[in-house]
Every structure is written in structure tokens, then in C-alpha cells.
Tab-separated table of C-alpha atoms in Angstrom:
chain	number	residue	atom	x	y	z
G	30	MET	CA	-23.546	-20.375	-33.834
G	31	SER	CA	-21.074	-17.496	-33.589
G	32	ARG	CA	-18.143	-18.434	-35.791
G	33	HIS	CA	-14.809	-18.872	-34.115
G	34	ARG	CA	-12.528	-15.906	-34.728
G	35	GLU	CA	-8.925	-15.194	-33.808
G	36	GLU	CA	-10.101	-12.480	-31.393
G	37	HIS	CA	-11.883	-15.092	-29.297
G	38	LEU	CA	-8.482	-16.551	-28.399
G	39	GLU	CA	-7.332	-13.170	-27.160
G	40	LEU	CA	-10.501	-12.869	-25.080
G	41	CYS	CA	-9.637	-16.273	-23.572
G	42	ALA	CA	-6.195	-14.954	-22.565
G	43	ALA	CA	-7.698	-11.859	-20.921
G	44	ARG	CA	-10.231	-13.980	-19.040
G	45	VAL	CA	-7.569	-16.332	-17.698
G	46	LEU	CA	-5.721	-13.310	-16.307
G	47	GLY	CA	-8.965	-11.930	-14.874
G	48	VAL	CA	-8.680	-8.716	-16.912
G	49	LEU	CA	-11.473	-9.251	-19.420
G	50	ASP	CA	-13.900	-6.323	-19.547
G	51	GLU	CA	-17.663	-6.789	-19.332
G	52	ALA	CA	-18.339	-6.615	-23.069
G	53	GLY	CA	-15.580	-9.109	-23.774
G	54	GLU	CA	-16.875	-11.420	-21.044
G	55	ARG	CA	-20.365	-11.389	-22.576
G	56	GLU	CA	-19.023	-12.081	-26.047
G	57	LEU	CA	-16.777	-14.937	-24.933
G	58	GLU	CA	-19.470	-16.462	-22.716
G	59	ALA	CA	-21.963	-16.457	-25.603
G	60	HIS	CA	-19.380	-18.004	-27.898
G	61	LEU	CA	-18.433	-20.732	-25.384
G	62	ALA	CA	-22.077	-21.478	-24.612
G	63	GLU	CA	-22.517	-22.559	-28.183
G	64	GLY	CA	-19.586	-24.937	-27.839
G	65	CYS	CA	-16.164	-24.144	-29.264
G	66	ALA	CA	-13.628	-26.929	-28.768
G	67	GLN	CA	-10.807	-24.676	-29.929
G	68	CYS	CA	-11.511	-22.005	-27.299
G	69	GLU	CA	-11.981	-24.616	-24.583
G	70	ALA	CA	-8.594	-26.161	-25.366
G	71	GLU	CA	-7.131	-22.671	-25.501
G	72	LEU	CA	-8.536	-21.821	-22.061
G	73	ARG	CA	-6.950	-24.964	-20.601
G	74	ALA	CA	-3.560	-24.177	-22.125
G	75	LEU	CA	-3.689	-20.511	-21.064
G	76	SER	CA	-4.692	-21.440	-17.502
G	77	GLY	CA	-1.569	-23.594	-17.388
G	78	GLY	CA	0.445	-20.547	-18.436
G	79	ALA	CA	-1.119	-18.468	-15.646
G	80	LEU	CA	-0.186	-21.178	-13.142
G	81	VAL	CA	3.407	-21.065	-14.331
G	82	LEU	CA	3.319	-17.323	-13.546
G	83	ALA	CA	1.974	-18.035	-10.063
G	84	MET	CA	4.796	-20.475	-9.471
G	85	SER	CA	7.435	-18.075	-10.751
G	86	VAL	CA	7.364	-15.862	-7.663
G	87	GLU	CA	10.150	-15.962	-5.141
G	88	GLN	CA	9.309	-18.692	-2.645
G	89	HIS	CA	8.731	-17.982	1.020
G	90	ARG	CA	7.731	-20.221	3.879
G	91	ALA	CA	4.145	-19.616	4.953
G	92	PRO	CA	4.239	-18.531	8.614
G	93	ALA	CA	3.351	-21.341	11.008
G	94	ALA	CA	1.079	-18.940	12.896
G	95	VAL	CA	-1.310	-18.748	9.914
G	96	ARG	CA	-1.509	-22.535	9.736
G	97	ALA	CA	-2.401	-22.658	13.409
G	98	ARG	CA	-5.057	-19.944	13.006
G	99	VAL	CA	-6.670	-21.561	9.961
G	100	LEU	CA	-6.807	-24.996	11.566
G	101	ALA	CA	-8.103	-23.513	14.838
G	102	ALA	CA	-10.871	-21.660	12.966
G	103	LEU	CA	-11.904	-24.888	11.300
G	104	GLU	CA	-11.884	-26.828	14.530
G	105	SER	CA	-13.884	-24.235	16.430
G	106	GLY	CA	-16.497	-23.779	13.761
G	107	GLY	CA	-16.593	-25.828	10.659
G	108	ALA	CA	-15.525	-29.379	11.197
G	109	SER	CA	-17.904	-30.516	13.917
G	110	GLY	CA	-21.254	-30.135	12.161
G	111	ARG	CA	-20.076	-31.852	9.031
G	112	GLN	CA	-19.967	-35.372	10.377
G	113	ALA	CA	-23.726	-35.745	10.980
G	114	GLU	CA	-25.858	-37.854	8.668
G	115	PRO	CA	-27.923	-35.567	6.503
G	116	GLY	CA	-31.684	-35.697	6.743
G	117	ALA	CA	-32.066	-38.742	8.961
G	118	VAL	CA	-35.811	-39.078	9.542
G	119	GLU	CA	-37.526	-41.731	11.610
G	120	ARG	CA	-39.972	-43.915	9.745
G	121	PRO	CA	-43.558	-44.086	11.086
G	122	ARG	CA	-44.070	-47.305	13.108
G	123	ARG	CA	-47.147	-48.479	11.245
G	124	PRO	CA	-48.850	-47.528	8.026
G	125	TRP	CA	-51.673	-45.061	8.643
G	126	VAL	CA	-52.935	-44.800	5.100
G	127	ALA	CA	-55.388	-47.046	3.317
G	128	SER	CA	-56.071	-45.373	-0.022
G	129	PRO	CA	-53.619	-44.738	-2.937
G	130	ALA	CA	-54.321	-41.019	-2.604
G	131	GLY	CA	-53.461	-41.253	1.074
G	132	ALA	CA	-50.258	-43.112	0.188
G	133	LEU	CA	-49.267	-40.355	-2.213
G	134	LEU	CA	-50.064	-37.749	0.400
G	135	ALA	CA	-48.027	-39.656	2.950
G	136	ALA	CA	-45.103	-39.989	0.541
G	137	ALA	CA	-45.253	-36.252	-0.163
G	138	ALA	CA	-45.360	-35.522	3.557
G	139	LEU	CA	-42.394	-37.817	4.180
G	140	LEU	CA	-40.472	-36.187	1.371
G	141	ALA	CA	-41.225	-32.752	2.795
G	142	VAL	CA	-39.998	-33.836	6.219
G	143	ALA	CA	-36.866	-35.367	4.706
G	144	LEU	CA	-36.168	-32.227	2.664
G	145	ALA	CA	-36.729	-30.035	5.690
G	146	GLY	CA	-34.283	-32.264	7.575
G	147	VAL	CA	-31.668	-31.913	4.864
G	148	THR	CA	-32.223	-28.165	4.620
G	149	THR	CA	-31.995	-27.711	8.377
G	150	TRP	CA	-28.845	-29.791	8.527
G	151	ARG	CA	-27.264	-27.845	5.677
G	152	ARG	CA	-28.285	-24.531	7.218
G	153	THR	CA	-26.855	-25.487	10.614
G	154	ASP	CA	-23.699	-26.664	8.943
G	155	GLU	CA	-23.446	-23.432	6.961
G	156	LEU	CA	-24.133	-21.269	10.012
G	157	THR	CA	-21.551	-23.128	12.068
G	158	ARG	CA	-19.024	-22.615	9.339
G	159	GLU	CA	-19.970	-18.965	8.896
G	160	LEU	CA	-19.594	-18.446	12.629
G	161	GLY	CA	-16.147	-20.050	12.610
G	162	ALA	CA	-15.154	-17.887	9.665
G	163	ALA	CA	-16.600	-14.746	11.286
G	164	ARG	CA	-14.595	-15.454	14.449
G	165	ALA	CA	-11.464	-15.902	12.368
G	166	ILE	CA	-12.165	-12.630	10.554
G	167	THR	CA	-12.687	-10.763	13.851
G	168	ASP	CA	-9.413	-12.215	15.141
G	169	SER	CA	-7.668	-11.250	11.965
G	170	LEU	CA	-9.060	-7.678	12.082
G	171	GLN	CA	-7.910	-7.362	15.678
G	172	ARG	CA	-4.453	-8.542	14.675
G	173	SER	CA	-4.375	-6.086	11.758
G	174	LEU	CA	-5.375	-3.291	14.123
G	175	ASP	CA	-2.693	-4.259	16.661
G	176	GLU	CA	-0.167	-4.438	13.854
G	177	GLU	CA	-1.164	-1.000	12.540
G	178	ARG	CA	-0.910	0.414	16.081
G	179	ARG	CA	2.589	-1.002	16.397
G	180	TRP	CA	3.591	0.650	13.144
G	181	ALA	CA	1.958	3.930	14.115
G	182	ALA	CA	3.993	3.775	17.339
G	183	VAL	CA	7.167	4.036	15.259
G	184	MET	CA	6.210	7.633	14.512
G	185	SER	CA	5.530	8.592	18.125
G	186	ALA	CA	8.202	6.533	19.898
G	187	PRO	CA	10.199	8.757	22.293
G	188	ASP	CA	13.536	7.729	20.775
G	189	ALA	CA	12.323	7.739	17.167
G	190	ARG	CA	14.740	9.306	14.735
G	191	THR	CA	14.020	10.892	11.399
G	192	VAL	CA	16.339	10.968	8.417
G	193	LYS	CA	15.602	12.988	5.322
G	194	LEU	CA	17.135	11.587	2.164
G	195	ALA	CA	18.318	14.115	-0.416
G	196	PRO	CA	18.702	13.496	-4.146
G	197	THR	CA	22.318	13.111	-5.283
G	198	PRO	CA	23.480	14.795	-8.528
G	199	GLN	CA	22.435	11.559	-10.319
G	200	GLY	CA	18.938	11.683	-8.828
G	201	ALA	CA	15.879	13.507	-10.157
G	202	PRO	CA	15.218	16.672	-8.077
G	203	ALA	CA	11.586	15.574	-7.575
G	204	LEU	CA	12.657	12.601	-5.445
G	205	ALA	CA	11.765	12.985	-1.775
G	206	ALA	CA	12.089	10.444	1.010
G	207	GLU	CA	12.062	10.363	4.780
G	208	VAL	CA	12.853	7.508	7.154
G	209	HIS	CA	11.422	7.251	10.667
G	210	TYR	CA	13.335	4.785	12.779
G	211	ASP	CA	12.432	3.487	16.212
G	212	PRO	CA	15.475	1.866	17.854
G	213	ALA	CA	13.303	0.205	20.535
G	214	SER	CA	11.283	-1.896	18.072
G	215	ASP	CA	14.006	-1.883	15.403
G	216	ARG	CA	11.380	-0.897	12.890
G	217	ALA	CA	11.522	1.816	10.289
G	218	LEU	CA	8.980	3.532	8.079
G	219	LEU	CA	10.038	5.088	4.804
G	220	PHE	CA	7.807	7.674	3.138
G	221	VAL	CA	8.597	8.478	-0.471
G	222	GLN	CA	7.349	10.891	-3.107
G	223	GLY	CA	8.239	11.334	-6.744
G	224	PHE	CA	9.292	7.689	-7.053
G	225	VAL	CA	8.327	7.244	-10.694
G	226	PRO	CA	11.198	5.282	-12.222
G	227	PRO	CA	11.895	5.308	-15.971
G	228	SER	CA	10.438	2.236	-17.708
G	229	ASP	CA	12.341	-1.014	-17.058
G	230	ARG	CA	13.866	0.553	-13.919
G	231	ASP	CA	13.140	0.280	-10.206
G	232	TYR	CA	14.191	2.275	-7.174
G	233	GLU	CA	15.857	0.156	-4.498
G	234	LEU	CA	16.324	1.095	-0.850
G	235	TRP	CA	19.586	0.362	0.999
G	236	ALA	CA	20.691	0.446	4.630
G	237	ILE	CA	24.390	1.189	5.032
G	238	THR	CA	26.196	-0.258	8.035
G	239	ALA	CA	29.894	-0.561	8.878
G	240	ALA	CA	29.830	-3.824	6.885
G	241	GLY	CA	28.542	-2.080	3.756
G	242	PRO	CA	25.149	-1.747	2.057
G	243	THR	CA	22.256	-4.207	2.457
G	244	SER	CA	19.213	-4.084	0.230
G	245	LEU	CA	15.909	-3.347	1.964
G	246	GLY	CA	14.025	-4.139	-1.211
G	247	VAL	CA	12.657	-2.517	-4.310
G	248	VAL	CA	10.243	0.374	-3.654
G	249	HIS	CA	7.083	0.061	-5.727
G	250	ALA	CA	5.246	3.339	-5.527
G	251	GLY	CA	1.705	3.904	-6.770
G	252	PRO	CA	1.003	5.795	-9.987
G	253	ASP	CA	1.284	9.044	-7.992
G	254	GLY	CA	4.881	8.178	-7.081
G	255	ARG	CA	4.102	7.827	-3.370
G	256	ALA	CA	4.697	4.815	-1.135
G	257	VAL	CA	5.156	3.835	2.480
G	258	VAL	CA	7.672	1.061	3.066
G	259	ARG	CA	7.843	-0.844	6.330
G	260	VAL	CA	11.124	-2.354	7.402
G	261	GLU	CA	11.433	-4.913	10.196
G	262	ARG	CA	14.657	-5.693	12.079
G	263	LEU	CA	16.457	-2.831	10.493
G	264	THR	CA	19.755	-3.328	12.311
G	265	ARG	CA	20.052	-7.066	11.683
G	266	ASP	CA	23.377	-6.402	9.923
G	267	GLY	CA	24.609	-3.889	12.488
G	268	ALA	CA	23.967	-0.244	13.321
G	269	VAL	CA	22.699	1.743	10.334
G	270	ALA	CA	24.832	4.767	9.488
G	271	ALA	CA	22.916	5.914	6.396
G	272	PHE	CA	20.137	5.125	3.956
G	273	ALA	CA	20.476	5.238	0.196
G	274	VAL	CA	18.293	4.751	-2.852
G	275	SER	CA	19.683	3.446	-6.134
G	276	LEU	CA	18.157	3.285	-9.587
G	277	GLU	CA	18.324	-0.310	-10.781
G	278	ALA	CA	17.225	-2.466	-13.669
G	279	ALA	CA	13.662	-3.751	-13.111
G	280	GLY	CA	13.568	-6.127	-10.154
G	281	GLY	CA	16.504	-4.557	-8.330
G	282	SER	CA	20.215	-5.199	-8.074
G	283	PRO	CA	21.241	-8.847	-8.516
G	284	ASP	CA	23.652	-8.414	-5.595
G	285	HIS	CA	21.851	-8.042	-2.254
G	286	HIS	CA	24.859	-6.212	-0.832
G	287	LYS	CA	25.819	-3.932	-3.695
G	288	PRO	CA	23.806	-1.494	-5.793
G	289	SER	CA	24.480	-2.031	-9.478
G	290	GLY	CA	22.943	1.267	-10.609
G	291	PRO	CA	23.672	4.879	-9.607
G	292	VAL	CA	22.888	6.049	-6.058
G	293	VAL	CA	20.179	8.682	-6.501
G	294	MET	CA	19.378	9.550	-2.873
G	295	LEU	CA	21.350	9.545	0.341
G	296	GLY	CA	20.637	10.373	3.983
G	297	LYS	CA	22.969	9.966	6.958
G	298	LEU	CA	21.685	9.047	10.392
G	299	ALA	CA	22.967	11.641	12.882
G	300	SER	CA	24.715	9.842	15.703
L	1	MET	CA	-1.469	-41.272	-9.563
L	2	ASN	CA	-0.419	-37.761	-10.605
L	3	GLU	CA	-0.586	-34.703	-8.348
L	4	THR	CA	-3.851	-33.446	-9.812
L	5	GLU	CA	-5.598	-36.733	-9.142
L	6	ARG	CA	-4.087	-36.986	-5.653
L	7	ASP	CA	-5.298	-33.445	-4.850
L	8	ARG	CA	-8.765	-34.183	-6.221
L	9	ARG	CA	-9.137	-37.237	-3.987
L	10	CYS	CA	-7.792	-35.282	-1.076
L	11	TRP	CA	-10.361	-32.518	-1.652
L	12	GLU	CA	-13.160	-35.087	-1.809
L	13	ARG	CA	-12.121	-36.120	1.699
L	14	VAL	CA	-12.120	-32.456	2.728
L	15	ALA	CA	-15.655	-32.006	1.387
L	16	GLY	CA	-16.601	-35.122	3.365
L	17	GLY	CA	-15.394	-33.445	6.562
L	18	ASP	CA	-11.968	-35.042	6.985
L	19	PRO	CA	-9.741	-32.462	8.747
L	20	THR	CA	-6.531	-34.435	8.117
L	21	ALA	CA	-7.127	-34.142	4.365
L	22	PHE	CA	-7.440	-30.370	4.742
L	23	THR	CA	-4.168	-30.216	6.690
L	24	GLU	CA	-2.494	-32.319	4.003
L	25	LEU	CA	-3.577	-29.904	1.262
L	26	TYR	CA	-2.714	-26.909	3.386
L	27	ASP	CA	0.837	-28.151	3.859
L	28	ARG	CA	1.166	-28.851	0.150
L	29	TYR	CA	0.032	-25.431	-1.045
L	30	ALA	CA	0.484	-22.916	1.771
L	31	ASP	CA	4.027	-21.888	0.752
L	32	LEU	CA	3.051	-21.363	-2.881
L	33	LEU	CA	-0.094	-19.420	-1.978
L	34	TYR	CA	1.683	-17.334	0.641
L	35	SER	CA	4.493	-16.498	-1.790
L	36	LEU	CA	1.964	-15.502	-4.437
L	37	ALA	CA	0.028	-13.352	-1.962
L	38	LEU	CA	3.256	-11.718	-0.781
L	39	ARG	CA	4.270	-10.944	-4.373
L	40	ILE	CA	0.945	-9.193	-4.938
L	41	VAL	CA	0.341	-7.388	-1.641
L	42	GLY	CA	3.985	-6.738	-0.778
L	43	SER	CA	3.783	-6.928	2.996
L	44	THR	CA	3.973	-10.023	5.144
L	45	SER	CA	1.117	-8.995	7.424
L	46	ASP	CA	-1.223	-8.459	4.449
L	47	ALA	CA	-0.027	-11.686	2.828
L	48	GLU	CA	-0.801	-13.581	6.034
L	49	GLU	CA	-4.321	-12.193	6.061
L	50	VAL	CA	-4.808	-13.096	2.428
L	51	LEU	CA	-3.512	-16.614	3.022
L	52	GLN	CA	-5.809	-17.149	5.984
L	53	ASP	CA	-8.875	-15.682	4.278
L	54	SER	CA	-8.228	-17.728	1.135
L	55	TRP	CA	-8.135	-21.025	3.010
L	56	LEU	CA	-11.265	-20.148	4.945
L	57	GLN	CA	-12.993	-19.241	1.694
L	58	ALA	CA	-11.850	-22.553	0.160
L	59	TRP	CA	-13.206	-24.386	3.193
L	60	ARG	CA	-16.547	-22.581	3.012
L	61	SER	CA	-16.918	-23.386	-0.658
L	62	ALA	CA	-15.608	-26.959	-0.346
L	63	ARG	CA	-18.871	-28.432	-1.576
L	64	THR	CA	-19.218	-26.108	-4.527
L	65	TYR	CA	-15.787	-26.856	-5.987
L	66	ASP	CA	-16.242	-28.581	-9.322
L	67	PRO	CA	-13.233	-30.682	-10.430
L	68	ALA	CA	-14.396	-30.433	-14.042
L	69	ARG	CA	-13.576	-26.710	-13.997
L	70	GLY	CA	-9.935	-27.144	-13.054
L	71	ALA	CA	-7.477	-28.781	-10.677
L	72	VAL	CA	-7.633	-28.105	-6.928
L	73	GLY	CA	-4.236	-26.375	-6.961
L	74	ALA	CA	-5.295	-24.038	-9.772
L	75	TRP	CA	-8.540	-23.267	-7.925
L	76	LEU	CA	-6.666	-22.417	-4.713
L	77	VAL	CA	-4.247	-20.223	-6.684
L	78	THR	CA	-7.165	-18.366	-8.277
L	79	ILE	CA	-8.849	-17.749	-4.915
L	80	THR	CA	-5.614	-16.449	-3.414
L	81	ARG	CA	-4.742	-14.206	-6.354
L	82	THR	CA	-8.230	-12.692	-6.407
L	83	ARG	CA	-8.214	-12.009	-2.665
L	84	ALA	CA	-4.709	-10.548	-2.832
L	85	LEU	CA	-5.642	-8.163	-5.659
L	86	ASP	CA	-8.809	-7.180	-3.771
L	87	ARG	CA	-6.687	-6.415	-0.755
L	88	VAL	CA	-4.292	-4.243	-2.738
L	89	ARG	CA	-7.253	-2.343	-4.173
L	90	SER	CA	-8.828	-1.913	-0.770
L	91	LEU	CA	-5.573	-0.645	0.684
L	92	GLY	CA	-5.572	1.975	-2.033
L	93	SER	CA	-1.826	2.078	-2.344
L	94	ARG	CA	0.630	-0.496	-3.472
L	95	ARG	CA	3.240	-0.549	-0.828
L	96	ARG	CA	5.888	-3.090	-1.176
L	97	ALA	CA	9.109	-3.861	0.500
L	98	GLU	CA	10.310	-7.151	-0.830
L	99	GLY	CA	13.560	-7.096	1.073
L	100	ALA	CA	11.863	-6.358	4.361
L	101	ALA	CA	9.283	-9.005	3.560
L	102	THR	CA	11.950	-11.646	3.118
L	103	VAL	CA	13.453	-10.876	6.478
L	104	GLU	CA	10.089	-10.820	8.207
L	105	ALA	CA	9.106	-14.142	6.662
L	106	ALA	CA	12.362	-15.764	7.669
L	107	ALA	CA	11.782	-14.724	11.267
L	108	ASP	CA	8.709	-16.957	11.610
L	109	PRO	CA	9.134	-20.489	12.915
L	110	PRO	CA	9.434	-22.900	9.981
L	111	ALA	CA	6.355	-24.873	8.937
L	112	PRO	CA	6.635	-28.674	8.605
L	113	ALA	CA	8.956	-29.543	5.724
L	114	PRO	CA	7.393	-31.051	2.591
L	115	ASP	CA	8.060	-34.728	2.011
L	116	PRO	CA	11.337	-35.367	0.150
L	117	ALA	CA	9.685	-36.765	-2.984
L	118	THR	CA	7.520	-33.720	-3.647
L	119	GLY	CA	10.422	-31.528	-2.505
L	120	TYR	CA	12.572	-32.881	-5.321
L	121	ALA	CA	9.766	-32.647	-7.878
L	122	ARG	CA	9.086	-29.064	-6.796
L	123	ARG	CA	12.728	-28.080	-7.235
L	124	ALA	CA	12.822	-29.552	-10.739
L	125	LEU	CA	9.567	-27.772	-11.518
L	126	ARG	CA	10.889	-24.483	-10.187
L	127	LYS	CA	13.834	-24.765	-12.569
L	128	ASP	CA	11.489	-25.311	-15.508
L	129	VAL	CA	9.344	-22.371	-14.410
L	130	ALA	CA	12.327	-20.041	-14.113
L	131	ALA	CA	13.572	-21.135	-17.538
L	132	ALA	CA	10.119	-20.580	-19.058
L	133	LEU	CA	9.996	-17.005	-17.727
L	134	THR	CA	13.509	-16.224	-18.886
L	135	ALA	CA	12.688	-17.481	-22.368
L	136	LEU	CA	9.927	-14.886	-22.833
L	137	ALA	CA	10.587	-11.681	-24.745
L	138	PRO	CA	10.815	-8.857	-22.161
L	139	GLN	CA	7.634	-7.126	-23.379
L	140	GLN	CA	5.666	-10.353	-23.300
L	141	ARG	CA	6.837	-11.043	-19.779
L	142	GLU	CA	5.974	-7.543	-18.670
L	143	VAL	CA	2.401	-7.626	-19.989
L	144	VAL	CA	1.517	-10.888	-18.287
L	145	GLU	CA	3.196	-9.896	-15.047
L	146	LEU	CA	1.422	-6.536	-14.960
L	147	ALA	CA	-1.905	-8.264	-15.566
L	148	TYR	CA	-1.371	-11.199	-13.227
L	149	PHE	CA	0.384	-9.593	-10.282
L	150	GLU	CA	-0.850	-6.000	-10.514
L	151	GLY	CA	-4.327	-6.730	-11.870
L	152	LEU	CA	-3.948	-4.077	-14.580
L	153	SER	CA	-6.442	-4.177	-17.461
L	154	GLN	CA	-5.115	-4.557	-20.971
L	155	SER	CA	-5.887	-0.905	-21.756
L	156	GLU	CA	-3.993	0.179	-18.637
L	157	ILE	CA	-1.058	-1.972	-19.686
L	158	ALA	CA	-1.152	-0.533	-23.210
L	159	ALA	CA	-1.087	2.987	-21.750
L	160	ARG	CA	1.705	2.189	-19.338
L	161	LEU	CA	3.900	0.540	-21.983
L	162	ASN	CA	2.878	3.001	-24.660
L	163	ALA	CA	1.986	0.067	-26.931
L	164	PRO	CA	-1.109	-0.462	-29.127
L	165	LEU	CA	-3.909	-2.372	-27.362
L	166	GLY	CA	-3.966	-5.049	-30.087
L	167	THR	CA	-0.277	-5.707	-29.545
L	168	VAL	CA	-0.753	-6.032	-25.796
L	169	LYS	CA	-3.540	-8.557	-26.394
L	170	SER	CA	-1.453	-10.688	-28.716
L	171	TRP	CA	1.645	-10.498	-26.431
L	172	THR	CA	-0.519	-11.645	-23.513
L	173	ARG	CA	-1.741	-14.702	-25.342
L	174	GLN	CA	1.630	-15.631	-26.803
L	175	ALA	CA	3.320	-15.281	-23.425
L	176	LEU	CA	0.837	-17.519	-21.618
L	177	LEU	CA	1.027	-20.184	-24.303
L	178	LYS	CA	4.824	-20.154	-24.285
L	179	LEU	CA	4.907	-20.485	-20.498
L	180	ARG	CA	2.547	-23.406	-20.713
L	181	GLU	CA	4.555	-25.154	-23.438
L	182	ARG	CA	7.784	-25.051	-21.496
L	183	VAL	CA	6.529	-26.596	-18.266
L	184	PRO	CA	5.422	-30.264	-18.207
L	185	VAL	CA	1.633	-30.671	-17.991
L	186	GLU	CA	1.693	-33.315	-15.278
L	187	ALA	CA	3.847	-31.144	-13.020
L	188	LEU	CA	1.308	-28.325	-12.771
L	189	PRO	CA	-0.925	-28.219	-9.719
């Protein structure tokens, strides 16, 4: 048996987070297969830690529309076939075998029929479920497409307005950002480049109205510093006069209506 | 009966074809799963897709779920996290607008409220969870969050934080164990 080593515990942690590489996975699997109570207990404890992480996120209400779609998909496809009795086979009315060999043959035949029944039932059940799921996926793709079209329309809307944000003296010269705003749908798209914040810092986007600034959220760009941010109901706090970007501690400003770090970009909406 | 046992019995009814049991579980976990998906994918429309796909996947694999391998809640969380990370990868870019997401989410009609008993328990739990996160050293918190929510490998995390790989590995483990110690076992899904 492969002796338990301290490194096995670290492999357990990586596995729980789903970041264990292939070699590590093979090593841990081989070790666990031989039975290691310490690693098993460790995996349980670490999984609990991962769950705590999952529960640490800011809580939102799941949209009722998703609930309706999921339950509808189940009703249309999955639930119906599952109530049937599996593999119900009618018994022959009278025995038609006289010899022990015949009895064995008959038993085998019956078993085959019963198995075929079970298999057919399972297959039908699976297919019905697959069909329900496929329908739900088609619906969901259609919705995604419609949603993407709506966002694309922001760019081509006749009244769409574009605001270029410029770095302030506190901002890095490489920062670039542009907002496209469609007053008709009250949606805005923000395109950014060069958004690579120093470590432990985040860039946060702000809409400035007569009432003051309102956070539109932290901008998480990819490793290349680019991102596209979608903003719904932009003018919920009143007409937007300008957009700004501030450099905040990781996670953004604690005050939703006041940047706590320096404003690094600014762009006024021409009236 | 604790929550894990209640969920397990509920899932047995789901596997037996009882739609009301599925609805019961959905209402218990949808907010948590949606919030997790939203944290990972960053947009409400993507999070909705992830939530829907995750439940359909759970339904399809109802019969293969093995209670010995973990609680129902943990299983649902794993499915959702995996699908959310897959979605981020398939989108190719990590676009996030948490503020906009909040507003968009709030605009949807509210789902049925959880029953008051679990509501209270959840609030107490949330306090414990927040305290557990705050108690972590900043680097430890960062490594587990980068791995869990961004799906970064330990080498990627080491490169990003400019820290030795061995250190990242030990921070990861210590952080998870500390989180686990500070939240009551029976309260976890």
C-alpha cells in the first residue's frame, strides 16, 4: 500500500476544488483505492470548506421564470414515463415444459423477456427525459439568441449614444473605455481595454446622475485587460450625466453611492 | 431529522418520480445555486441558463446519485459550479457586472419565500459563513476564491500571486479546513 504522506492531503484539497491535474488525480486515486482513512476524513472536511465558499456569495433570488421553465421541461418530458411499473411481464397461462432442461430453458426465456422489458422501459424513460431536456435546451438557446440580439441592438439603435471615457491624471494612460447607451431600452454596453488592476485592487464603474454616483459594479476583465459589461435599467436613479471608473480595494467600494478610491476615468454624456 | 437527511429522503422521492419532491428541493436550493452561478458567470442571463441546465442535469442523473458520496445539497452545488465554470470557459471572456446583475435580478418577480424556520436557520448560517471568510488570512482567502470561483489551477494561482506553488497548495488546504471548522457541520447542505 502506498504510504500516507502529507502531500496526499494537499492533493485532496486540490481535488475538492476541482483543480487537481491529471498526474495528481491518478496518484490520489491509487492511494484512496488502497484505503486511507485519514485522506477520506480529510476529503469530507475539505468538501465542507468548499461548501462554505459556495454559501459565501452574495445572495440573489433565483428568477421565477427559471423555476417555471425547469418544472415545465420536467412535466413535458421526464415525469410521465417514470410512474410505470418496470418490466411487468405476463406469466404464461399453463406450464408448457415437462423436463428439467425445458424448465431451465423456460426460466432463461422468461428472464430474457423480463430483462428486455426492463431495458425497454428504462430506454423509453431515458429517451423521454432526453427529449424533455433537448426541448428545454432548444428553448434556452433560442432565449440566449434573442437576448444577444437585444444586446446587439443597443449598438445599432437609432438613438444610441456613445461616450468615450478618458483616463484622469490618477489613471493609467493605457486605460480605455467606451459606453454605448440606448435610451429606448435603457441598456448600456461598456467596452474596456487595459483594465488590469494592481493586485488586491478592482476597477469599479459608476453612473453619475443629479443625485450623485451609483455603482454599476466591479469590472472583471480577462487576463488581456478587456471586458464587455452589460448594464440594465441604466437610468433607474435618474438621467445619467457622466460615467466614471474608480480604482478600489478588491471587491469594490463598500459604499454603493460613493467611490472610496481615486477616480481614474471619466466621460460626460453630451446632452 | 437534520437537513441532510431530509434532503436525502426528498431526493429518494424525486428518483421515484414524485414531482412535488423535486419542487420542494428546487425551492430550497435555487437561490443558493443561482447566486453561486451568478458569482461565477457574472451575468444574470448566463446564470439563469446555468441554473436551468444544472437542475435538468440533476433530474437526468437522479437515479445515479449516490448518497454515500455526499449530501444532496453538496451534489447540486458541485453540478452548478462545474456548469458555471464550463460556461465561462465557453464564453471565452469573463465579463462581469455585479452591480448590473443585482438590479437585473431584483427586477424579476420574487419566487415563493422559504419557510420561516429554514429562513431563520439560513440567516444564522450566513452569519457564520461570513465570519468564517473574514477570519481567513487574505492570501488564503484569495487562493481558494480564485480556485473555486474562477477555476484557476494551482500553478495559475501561484503565477498570478507570485507565490511558490508549494505555498499555494498549503494555503488552499489550510483555508478550506478553517472554513469548515468555523461553520457547524449539521448546518451544511
